[in-house]
Structures are given as C-alpha cells and as structure tokens.
PDB file of C-alpha atoms in Angstrom:
ATOM      1  CA  MET A  28      50.352  99.952 -28.227  1.00 82.00           C
ATOM      2  CA  ILE A  29      48.938 100.076 -24.711  1.00 86.00           C
ATOM      3  CA  ILE A  30      50.859  96.962 -23.661  1.00 92.00           C
ATOM      4  CA  ALA A  31      54.126  98.540 -24.816  1.00 92.00           C
ATOM      5  CA  LEU A  32      53.331 101.792 -22.971  1.00 92.00           C
ATOM      6  CA  LYS A  33      52.401  99.932 -19.791  1.00 92.00           C
ATOM      7  CA  SER A  34      55.539  97.776 -19.986  1.00 95.00           C
ATOM      8  CA  ILE A  35      57.808 100.790 -20.412  1.00 96.00           C
ATOM      9  CA  HIS A  36      55.929 102.589 -17.628  1.00 95.00           C
ATOM     10  CA  VAL A  37      56.309  99.702 -15.167  1.00 95.00           C
ATOM     11  CA  ILE A  38      60.012  99.227 -15.953  1.00 97.00           C
ATOM     12  CA  ALA A  39      60.672 102.965 -15.602  1.00 97.00           C
ATOM     13  CA  ILE A  40      58.767 103.126 -12.295  1.00 97.00           C
ATOM     14  CA  ALA A  41      60.743 100.133 -10.996  1.00 97.00           C
ATOM     15  CA  LEU A  42      64.076 101.745 -11.926  1.00 98.00           C
ATOM     16  CA  TRP A  43      63.048 105.117 -10.513  1.00 98.00           C
ATOM     17  CA  SER A  44      61.840 103.550  -7.261  1.00 98.00           C
ATOM     18  CA  ALA A  45      64.975 101.447  -6.865  1.00 98.00           C
ATOM     19  CA  GLY A  46      67.109 104.520  -7.456  1.00 97.00           C
ATOM     20  CA  LEU A  47      65.284 106.604  -4.860  1.00 97.00           C
ATOM     21  CA  LEU A  48      65.571 103.807  -2.315  1.00 98.00           C
ATOM     22  CA  SER A  49      69.291 103.298  -2.956  1.00 96.00           C
ATOM     23  CA  LEU A  50      70.502 106.925  -3.063  1.00 96.00           C
ATOM     24  CA  PRO A  51      70.515 107.449   0.733  1.00 96.00           C
ATOM     25  CA  PHE A  52      72.690 104.349   1.099  1.00 94.00           C
ATOM     26  CA  LEU A  53      75.091 105.697  -1.520  1.00 93.00           C
ATOM     27  CA  TYR A  54      75.177 109.015   0.317  1.00 93.00           C
ATOM     28  CA  ARG A  55      76.114 107.227   3.542  1.00 91.00           C
ATOM     29  CA  GLN A  56      79.177 105.798   1.759  1.00 89.00           C
ATOM     30  CA  ARG A  57      80.493 109.364   1.668  1.00 86.00           C
ATOM     31  CA  ASN A  58      81.077 109.357   5.425  1.00 85.00           C
ATOM     32  CA  GLY A  59      84.701 108.553   6.137  1.00 79.00           C
ATOM     33  CA  ALA A  60      85.750 108.386   2.484  1.00 78.00           C
ATOM     34  CA  SER A  61      88.874 110.255   1.505  1.00 80.00           C
ATOM     35  CA  ASP A  62      90.319 111.711  -1.702  1.00 82.00           C
ATOM     36  CA  LYS A  63      90.301 108.988  -4.371  1.00 88.00           C
ATOM     37  CA  ALA A  64      87.464 106.959  -2.832  1.00 86.00           C
ATOM     38  CA  LEU A  65      85.454 110.137  -2.261  1.00 86.00           C
ATOM     39  CA  HIS A  66      85.909 111.213  -5.871  1.00 88.00           C
ATOM     40  CA  ARG A  67      84.877 107.756  -7.104  1.00 92.00           C
ATOM     41  CA  ILE A  68      81.733 107.710  -4.911  1.00 90.00           C
ATOM     42  CA  HIS A  69      80.836 111.242  -5.988  1.00 91.00           C
ATOM     43  CA  ALA A  70      81.284 110.455  -9.693  1.00 92.00           C
ATOM     44  CA  PHE A  71      79.277 107.238  -9.433  1.00 95.00           C
ATOM     45  CA  THR A  72      76.465 108.845  -7.426  1.00 94.00           C
ATOM     46  CA  ARG A  73      76.150 111.820  -9.771  1.00 94.00           C
ATOM     47  CA  ARG A  74      76.239 109.579 -12.854  1.00 96.00           C
ATOM     48  CA  PHE A  75      73.675 107.215 -11.304  1.00 96.00           C
ATOM     49  CA  TYR A  76      71.323 110.143 -10.627  1.00 97.00           C
ATOM     50  CA  VAL A  77      71.790 111.854 -13.999  1.00 96.00           C
ATOM     51  CA  VAL A  78      72.061 108.827 -16.296  1.00 97.00           C
ATOM     52  CA  ALA A  79      69.726 106.305 -14.639  1.00 97.00           C
ATOM     53  CA  ILE A  80      67.342 107.712 -12.027  1.00 97.00           C
ATOM     54  CA  SER A  81      66.313 110.988 -13.676  1.00 97.00           C
ATOM     55  CA  PRO A  82      65.694 109.501 -17.147  1.00 97.00           C
ATOM     56  CA  ALA A  83      63.671 106.719 -15.513  1.00 98.00           C
ATOM     57  CA  ALA A  84      61.576 109.372 -13.744  1.00 97.00           C
ATOM     58  CA  PHE A  85      60.976 111.303 -16.971  1.00 97.00           C
ATOM     59  CA  LEU A  86      60.122 108.108 -18.837  1.00 97.00           C
ATOM     60  CA  ALA A  87      57.756 106.971 -16.073  1.00 97.00           C
ATOM     61  CA  ILE A  88      55.958 110.314 -16.031  1.00 96.00           C
ATOM     62  CA  GLY A  89      55.905 110.590 -19.821  1.00 95.00           C
ATOM     63  CA  THR A  90      54.473 107.125 -20.395  1.00 95.00           C
ATOM     64  CA  GLY A  91      52.099 107.624 -17.471  1.00 92.00           C
ATOM     65  CA  THR A  92      50.816 110.820 -19.063  1.00 90.00           C
ATOM     66  CA  ALA A  93      50.346 109.028 -22.382  1.00 91.00           C
ATOM     67  CA  LEU A  94      48.418 106.280 -20.595  1.00 89.00           C
ATOM     68  CA  ILE A  95      46.162 108.883 -18.947  1.00 87.00           C
ATOM     69  CA  PHE A  96      45.136 110.246 -22.332  1.00 84.00           C
ATOM     70  CA  TYR A  97      44.876 106.794 -23.868  1.00 83.00           C
ATOM     71  CA  ARG A  98      42.761 105.313 -21.065  1.00 77.00           C
ATOM     72  CA  GLU A  99      41.009 108.491 -19.818  1.00 69.00           C
ATOM     73  CA  THR A 100      41.386 107.503 -16.181  1.00 72.00           C
ATOM     74  CA  PHE A 101      39.607 110.046 -13.978  1.00 71.00           C
ATOM     75  CA  THR A 102      38.761 108.361 -10.689  1.00 77.00           C
ATOM     76  CA  THR A 103      39.441 109.202  -7.058  1.00 78.00           C
ATOM     77  CA  TRP A 104      42.079 106.500  -6.576  1.00 82.00           C
ATOM     78  CA  PHE A 105      43.890 107.764  -9.658  1.00 84.00           C
ATOM     79  CA  SER A 106      43.887 111.345  -8.394  1.00 82.00           C
ATOM     80  CA  LEU A 107      45.395 110.130  -5.127  1.00 87.00           C
ATOM     81  CA  LYS A 108      47.996 108.206  -7.106  1.00 91.00           C
ATOM     82  CA  LEU A 109      48.945 111.403  -8.946  1.00 90.00           C
ATOM     83  CA  LEU A 110      49.357 113.124  -5.587  1.00 91.00           C
ATOM     84  CA  ALA A 111      51.664 110.292  -4.467  1.00 95.00           C
ATOM     85  CA  VAL A 112      53.664 110.601  -7.712  1.00 96.00           C
ATOM     86  CA  ALA A 113      54.048 114.331  -6.998  1.00 94.00           C
ATOM     87  CA  LEU A 114      55.443 113.413  -3.561  1.00 96.00           C
ATOM     88  CA  MET A 115      57.813 110.986  -5.262  1.00 97.00           C
ATOM     89  CA  MET A 116      59.026 113.858  -7.450  1.00 97.00           C
ATOM     90  CA  VAL A 117      59.646 115.972  -4.340  1.00 96.00           C
ATOM     91  CA  ILE A 118      61.767 113.166  -2.863  1.00 97.00           C
ATOM     92  CA  HIS A 119      63.604 112.881  -6.193  1.00 97.00           C
ATOM     93  CA  VAL A 120      64.440 116.595  -6.207  1.00 96.00           C
ATOM     94  CA  LEU A 121      65.465 116.652  -2.526  1.00 95.00           C
ATOM     95  CA  LEU A 122      67.821 113.725  -3.029  1.00 96.00           C
ATOM     96  CA  GLY A 123      69.223 115.303  -6.186  1.00 95.00           C
ATOM     97  CA  LEU A 124      69.883 118.627  -4.495  1.00 93.00           C
ATOM     98  CA  ARG A 125      71.818 116.828  -1.785  1.00 92.00           C
ATOM     99  CA  ILE A 126      74.384 115.611  -4.338  1.00 91.00           C
ATOM    100  CA  LEU A 127      75.397 119.221  -5.005  1.00 88.00           C
ATOM    101  CA  SER A 128      76.795 119.835  -1.531  1.00 87.00           C
ATOM    102  CA  LEU A 129      77.328 116.423   0.042  1.00 87.00           C
ATOM    103  CA  PHE A 130      80.721 115.743  -1.474  1.00 84.00           C
ATOM    104  CA  GLU A 131      82.328 119.004  -0.377  1.00 82.00           C
ATOM    105  CA  GLU A 132      85.089 118.784   2.207  1.00 80.00           C
ATOM    106  CA  GLY A 133      83.893 118.006   5.725  1.00 81.00           C
ATOM    107  CA  LYS A 134      80.295 117.161   4.767  1.00 86.00           C
ATOM    108  CA  ARG A 135      78.527 114.096   6.110  1.00 88.00           C
ATOM    109  CA  TYR A 136      75.204 112.367   5.530  1.00 89.00           C
ATOM    110  CA  PRO A 137      73.687 111.475   8.917  1.00 91.00           C
ATOM    111  CA  GLY A 138      72.079 108.102   9.452  1.00 92.00           C
ATOM    112  CA  TRP A 139      68.804 109.614  10.648  1.00 95.00           C
ATOM    113  CA  LEU A 140      68.472 111.506   7.349  1.00 93.00           C
ATOM    114  CA  ALA A 141      69.215 108.393   5.304  1.00 94.00           C
ATOM    115  CA  GLY A 142      66.601 106.490   7.298  1.00 96.00           C
ATOM    116  CA  THR A 143      64.054 109.282   6.940  1.00 96.00           C
ATOM    117  CA  MET A 144      64.511 109.664   3.184  1.00 96.00           C
ATOM    118  CA  THR A 145      64.456 105.902   2.603  1.00 97.00           C
ATOM    119  CA  SER A 146      61.331 105.539   4.761  1.00 97.00           C
ATOM    120  CA  CYS A 147      59.565 108.396   2.979  1.00 97.00           C
ATOM    121  CA  ALA A 148      60.422 106.942  -0.426  1.00 98.00           C
ATOM    122  CA  ALA A 149      59.283 103.460   0.644  1.00 98.00           C
ATOM    123  CA  LEU A 150      56.038 104.855   2.059  1.00 98.00           C
ATOM    124  CA  VAL A 151      55.216 106.787  -1.118  1.00 98.00           C
ATOM    125  CA  ILE A 152      56.116 103.833  -3.361  1.00 98.00           C
ATOM    126  CA  THR A 153      53.934 101.550  -1.218  1.00 97.00           C
ATOM    127  CA  ALA A 154      51.053 104.032  -1.439  1.00 96.00           C
ATOM    128  CA  ILE A 155      51.352 104.138  -5.231  1.00 96.00           C
ATOM    129  CA  LEU A 156      51.432 100.349  -5.492  1.00 95.00           C
ATOM    130  CA  THR A 157      48.467 100.014  -3.123  1.00 94.00           C
ATOM    131  CA  LEU A 158      46.400 102.491  -5.128  1.00 92.00           C
ATOM    132  CA  VAL A 159      47.339 101.075  -8.538  1.00 91.00           C
ATOM    133  CA  LEU A 160      46.965  97.409  -7.664  1.00 92.00           C
ATOM    134  CA  GLY A 161      43.949  97.807  -5.358  1.00 90.00           C
ATOM    135  CA  LYS A 162      42.058 100.529  -7.267  1.00 84.00           C
ATOM    136  CA  PRO A 163      39.992 101.220  -4.135  1.00 83.00           C
ATOM    137  CA  GLU A 164      36.463 102.574  -4.437  1.00 80.00           C
ATOM    138  CA  PHE A 165      35.812 105.734  -2.477  1.00 71.00           C
ATOM    139  CA  VAL A 166      32.087 105.800  -1.803  1.00 68.00           C
ATOM    140  CA  GLY A 167      30.095 108.762  -0.575  1.00 62.00           C
ATOM    141  CA  GLN A 168      31.136 112.319   0.027  1.00 56.00           C
ATOM    142  CA  GLU A 169      34.700 112.259   1.241  1.00 62.00           C
ATOM    143  CA  PRO A 170      36.012 115.608   2.534  1.00 58.00           C
ATOM    144  CA  PHE A 171      37.775 116.560  -0.696  1.00 62.00           C
ATOM    145  CA  HIS A 172      35.330 115.063  -3.186  1.00 65.00           C
ATOM    146  CA  ASP A 173      35.178 118.221  -5.323  1.00 67.00           C
ATOM    147  CA  LEU A 174      38.947 118.226  -5.787  1.00 66.00           C
ATOM    148  CA  PHE A 175      38.669 115.029  -7.793  1.00 64.00           C
ATOM    149  CA  GLU A 176      36.112 116.369 -10.248  1.00 71.00           C
ATOM    150  CA  PRO A 177      37.669 117.180 -13.639  1.00 72.00           C
ATOM    151  CA  GLY A 178      38.081 120.935 -14.010  1.00 75.00           C
ATOM    152  CA  HIS A 179      37.492 121.803 -10.351  1.00 73.00           C
ATOM    153  CA  LEU A 180      41.101 122.746  -9.642  1.00 68.00           C
ATOM    154  CA  ALA A 181      40.973 125.181 -12.565  1.00 74.00           C
ATOM    155  CA  GLU A 182      37.868 126.781 -11.047  1.00 76.00           C
ATOM    156  CA  MET A 183      39.622 127.107  -7.682  1.00 71.00           C
ATOM    157  CA  ALA A 184      42.791 128.464  -9.242  1.00 73.00           C
ATOM    158  CA  ASP A 185      40.856 131.012 -11.300  1.00 74.00           C
ATOM    159  CA  GLY A 186      40.071 133.008  -8.177  1.00 67.00           C
ATOM    160  CA  LEU A 187      43.628 132.707  -6.921  1.00 66.00           C
ATOM    161  CA  ILE A 188      45.344 133.835 -10.104  1.00 67.00           C
ATOM    162  CA  SER A 189      42.791 136.285 -11.496  1.00 63.00           C
ATOM    163  CA  TRP A 190      44.968 139.176 -10.317  1.00 55.00           C
ATOM    164  CA  MET A 191      47.628 138.076 -12.836  1.00 53.00           C
ATOM    165  CA  ARG A 192      45.406 138.795 -15.831  1.00 51.00           C
TER     166      ARG A 192
END
C-alpha cells in the first residue's frame, strides 16, 4: 500500500513540477501570436493547466496527506517541506490566475516575469527535493523550534481567533 502511495505521489509531484516550470515558457509564446495561433496557444495552455497540472497538484497533495497519516512524520525537516509545498501552491495559483487575462487583446508576458516565475518554481522544487532526499537534522533550539511542535500552531491561533467565538 505504501509503495503504491509513494509511487503515485512521486509521479504526481514530477508532473506538477514540470508543469509549473513549463507554464512561463508557454506564456511567452503568446507574445507576437495572432488570431488563430493565439487561440490555439490559449486553448492548449488552459487545457494543460486544467487537465494536467492542477490534477497532478491535487493528487500530489492528496497522496502526500495520506502518507503523513500512514507514516506519522512529524519532524522539523518535514514541517519545512510542508512550508515549501505551500509556496509551490502559491506559484501554482499565481500562474493559473495569469491565464485568465494573458490572452486578451494587447497583453504580453514579459521575459523578466517568465524568468522570475521559473526561478521561483525551480528554487522551491529544489528546496523540497533537498529536504526530502536529505532529511536534515536540525539540532538545538532553532529560532522557530516551537512552531514545529505538534499542536503549537493551534495554541497560537487560539489567541488570534478567540474573538470569532
């Protein structure tokens, strides 16, 4: 069971990562495209995001969540990995939102933005791989040690959201 979950998780992460790295390059194809070519690029990009990248993200997060409960992984490196996955989700959403307006008349996708988004995605993916493959030990009292204790975020949030009760 765990081997199947891990296999699906790794494949989904690979597809999701590849999609996030390739979207800025697809967006750059928009520049200079006209009518029929523009429509074709728009249709392909939207389909790629909706049919391939987003389901891969959901599958990666779903199988990852199942693995958390199956393996009960509660270590500092794992908490940092979850933070990196959250950043990957932010990149995913930002790239997805760009599809909504990019293909309108007169819009362009600047090279600096493509480079920035690709670099950010590559950096986050590298951080995740480094944490997962290296499983580094964090010894001593690092500045945010309490944040990695199970239940501590709930204690912190209790004071912040007590006014809602």
